[in-house]
Amino acid sequence: MRNLTMMTDLYQLTMMYGYYKCDMLGNRAVFDMFYRQTSEVTSYAVAAGLEQLIDYIENLHFEESDIEYLRSLNLFDEGFLDLLRHFHFSGDIQAVPEGTMVFPGEPLVRVSAPIFEAQLVETSLLNIINHQTLIATKASRVAEAAQGDMVMEFGLRRAQGPDAGIYGARAAVIGGCSSTSNVLTGQMFGVPISGTHAHSWVMSFPDEISAFRAYARCFPDACLLLVDTYNVLKSGMPNAITVFKELRAQGHEPLGIRLDSGDLAYLSREARRMLDEAGFPNAKICVSGDLDEYLIRDLKLQGARIDTWGVGTKLITSSDCPALGGVYKLAAEIVDGQIVNKIKLTENPAKVTNPGIKKLLRIYSKADGKAVADLIALESEIYDEREPLYLFDPVDTWKDMTLTDYTIRELQVPVFKDGVRVYDSPSLREICEYARREKDSFWDQYKRLLNPHRYKVDLSEKLWMLKQNMLKHK
């Protein structure tokens, strides 16, 4: 893992310098990372990026070259630079595991550390978690539209830089993609990789059938042909079928064909008919070409005969919602052993924060195992599942309910304790399986592509009262 310590905003360093100059290094801060509702498109997000956040924290240190550069800015004195020279993270971090379904306002990561340390990690933490959660969420929506069909992530060439391509592909697999075209992501994380050939392969031969035959010779047991270079139905499909018959005569079975343009609903239906009539009912039809969850949904409604979806640009850039809107806000300070709760006030009610040291709970119905609501509570609160649980909307407080047959799961898990990692990262395969179970635990109305039903995220009565009292005595 690269040393990303200097991947921070200057104001983190100037604030750290201020804490040092104001003798505040003994103060301990508690920050929450959460995202606000930034789009009407989706009601949920899929948490991702924790593994890379762990790598970042474990590798936090300033090189001597970093110290020299900071000295050249003429902003900081030598005492501060010496503190940076010996910097290491000594705090606690709790976070929701990757693949967890999360909602606006919920603390995804909690950092409790000396304020000097907690301030530094803000920028990179947000960079890592915001991006990967954004792409995992988009991929989840695409996979939802595909209704169980395989989805291949094809976005590397359109990603905003190498890191976005590499880690975006990893996040897409967490969100529900079955494979990626990105070979480096496959190598780094054990992600299945997929791909066939481009139009340039076909165009580099004298004619289409020569190109198909050459590709079949190279990959007789993995032959999937791109059939839309010239004319899908007049040449591409007939030539592909000819080559498939030649492969079968040699003892090999083709994988199928790929369409990258045109009326995919009509062409896939015709291609399916031609393949079936030629005796290749098991040959798959793969499509690509500026796909997203809405086009996939519409193609399915139009009776498209498509087995596999290659989704690139609109997935890897999350084109309709290009930023998650995650923020990192101070929730409490511990000064001389006393907790001092903090709240951010603003004229925009959506930006008023929830104060205090909190935990995130998910409540499930025992009857069907489905998630009923999430509860943000103070860390000190204890709930007994044998007792009725009263919940109410933190804004429209008249909306309430009492649960009697339920279970509770705390979503955040310890990741670092006193600067030491205490969390064993699961394999990517295990993360994907967990993400699938998470998604299955929610009713379909919360996962709708358009106008999803709002999932209940409530505050405990104690937290709600703390917030109201702080607002009154601002």
PDB file of C-alpha atoms in Angstrom, residues 1-8 31 49-62 86-95 109-114 116-129 328 414-423 425:
ATOM      1  CA  MET A   1       0.000   0.000   0.000  1.00  0.00           C
ATOM      2  CA  ARG A   2       1.262   3.484  -0.837  1.00  0.00           C
ATOM      3  CA  ASN A   3       1.907   5.993   1.897  1.00  0.00           C
ATOM      4  CA  LEU A   4      -1.031   8.390   1.535  1.00  0.00           C
ATOM      5  CA  THR A   5      -0.286  10.485   4.622  1.00  0.00           C
ATOM      6  CA  MET A   6       0.250  13.634   2.559  1.00  0.00           C
ATOM      7  CA  MET A   7      -2.998  13.062   0.637  1.00  0.00           C
ATOM      8  CA  THR A   8      -4.799  15.591   2.803  1.00  0.00           C
ATOM      9  CA  PHE A  31     -15.887  12.229  14.714  1.00  0.00           C
ATOM     10  CA  GLY A  49     -13.753   0.940   1.102  1.00  0.00           C
ATOM     11  CA  LEU A  50     -13.005  -0.236   4.654  1.00  0.00           C
ATOM     12  CA  GLU A  51     -10.121  -2.470   3.569  1.00  0.00           C
ATOM     13  CA  GLN A  52      -8.375   0.458   1.885  1.00  0.00           C
ATOM     14  CA  LEU A  53      -9.082   2.680   4.900  1.00  0.00           C
ATOM     15  CA  ILE A  54      -7.370   0.107   7.118  1.00  0.00           C
ATOM     16  CA  ASP A  55      -4.331   0.081   4.826  1.00  0.00           C
ATOM     17  CA  TYR A  56      -4.209   3.866   4.969  1.00  0.00           C
ATOM     18  CA  ILE A  57      -4.348   4.006   8.771  1.00  0.00           C
ATOM     19  CA  GLU A  58      -1.737   1.284   9.202  1.00  0.00           C
ATOM     20  CA  ASN A  59       0.661   3.087   6.900  1.00  0.00           C
ATOM     21  CA  LEU A  60       0.220   6.605   8.341  1.00  0.00           C
ATOM     22  CA  HIS A  61       3.589   8.284   8.801  1.00  0.00           C
ATOM     23  CA  PHE A  62       5.456  11.318   7.526  1.00  0.00           C
ATOM     24  CA  HIS A  86       6.978  10.969  15.101  1.00  0.00           C
ATOM     25  CA  PHE A  87       3.295  10.814  14.121  1.00  0.00           C
ATOM     26  CA  HIS A  88       1.362   7.550  14.375  1.00  0.00           C
ATOM     27  CA  PHE A  89      -2.330   6.835  14.810  1.00  0.00           C
ATOM     28  CA  SER A  90      -3.137   5.786  18.387  1.00  0.00           C
ATOM     29  CA  GLY A  91      -6.932   6.053  18.390  1.00  0.00           C
ATOM     30  CA  ASP A  92     -10.014   3.865  17.990  1.00  0.00           C
ATOM     31  CA  ILE A  93     -12.037   3.328  14.830  1.00  0.00           C
ATOM     32  CA  GLN A  94     -15.376   1.592  14.495  1.00  0.00           C
ATOM     33  CA  ALA A  95     -17.085   1.078  11.135  1.00  0.00           C
ATOM     34  CA  VAL A 109     -17.255   5.251  10.547  1.00  0.00           C
ATOM     35  CA  ARG A 110     -16.536   6.577  14.035  1.00  0.00           C
ATOM     36  CA  VAL A 111     -13.069   7.884  14.878  1.00  0.00           C
ATOM     37  CA  SER A 112     -12.118   8.482  18.507  1.00  0.00           C
ATOM     38  CA  ALA A 113      -8.564   9.750  18.879  1.00  0.00           C
ATOM     39  CA  PRO A 114      -6.444  12.661  20.078  1.00  0.00           C
ATOM     40  CA  PHE A 116      -4.397  16.038  16.450  1.00  0.00           C
ATOM     41  CA  GLU A 117      -4.728  12.559  14.902  1.00  0.00           C
ATOM     42  CA  ALA A 118      -8.472  12.525  14.290  1.00  0.00           C
ATOM     43  CA  GLN A 119      -8.204  15.728  12.267  1.00  0.00           C
ATOM     44  CA  LEU A 120      -5.521  14.439   9.916  1.00  0.00           C
ATOM     45  CA  VAL A 121      -7.414  11.335   8.768  1.00  0.00           C
ATOM     46  CA  GLU A 122     -10.553  13.200   7.646  1.00  0.00           C
ATOM     47  CA  THR A 123      -9.672  13.875   4.015  1.00  0.00           C
ATOM     48  CA  SER A 124      -8.357  10.446   3.051  1.00  0.00           C
ATOM     49  CA  LEU A 125     -11.098   8.674   4.991  1.00  0.00           C
ATOM     50  CA  LEU A 126     -13.741  10.597   3.063  1.00  0.00           C
ATOM     51  CA  ASN A 127     -11.938  10.098  -0.237  1.00  0.00           C
ATOM     52  CA  ILE A 128     -11.760   6.331   0.223  1.00  0.00           C
ATOM     53  CA  ILE A 129     -15.198   5.646   1.707  1.00  0.00           C
ATOM     54  CA  TYR A 328     -16.904  13.949   8.752  1.00  0.00           C
ATOM     55  CA  PRO A 414     -14.288  -2.364  16.183  1.00  0.00           C
ATOM     56  CA  VAL A 415     -11.544  -1.883  13.605  1.00  0.00           C
ATOM     57  CA  PHE A 416      -8.724  -0.184  15.561  1.00  0.00           C
ATOM     58  CA  LYS A 417      -8.223  -0.062  19.320  1.00  0.00           C
ATOM     59  CA  ASP A 418      -5.496   2.206  20.718  1.00  0.00           C
ATOM     60  CA  GLY A 419      -3.990   2.361  17.226  1.00  0.00           C
ATOM     61  CA  VAL A 420      -3.802  -1.430  16.840  1.00  0.00           C
ATOM     62  CA  ARG A 421      -5.890  -3.224  14.241  1.00  0.00           C
ATOM     63  CA  VAL A 422      -8.413  -5.576  15.855  1.00  0.00           C
ATOM     64  CA  TYR A 423     -10.472  -6.413  12.765  1.00  0.00           C
ATOM     65  CA  SER A 425     -10.876  -8.283   6.955  1.00  0.00           C
TER      66      SER A 425
END
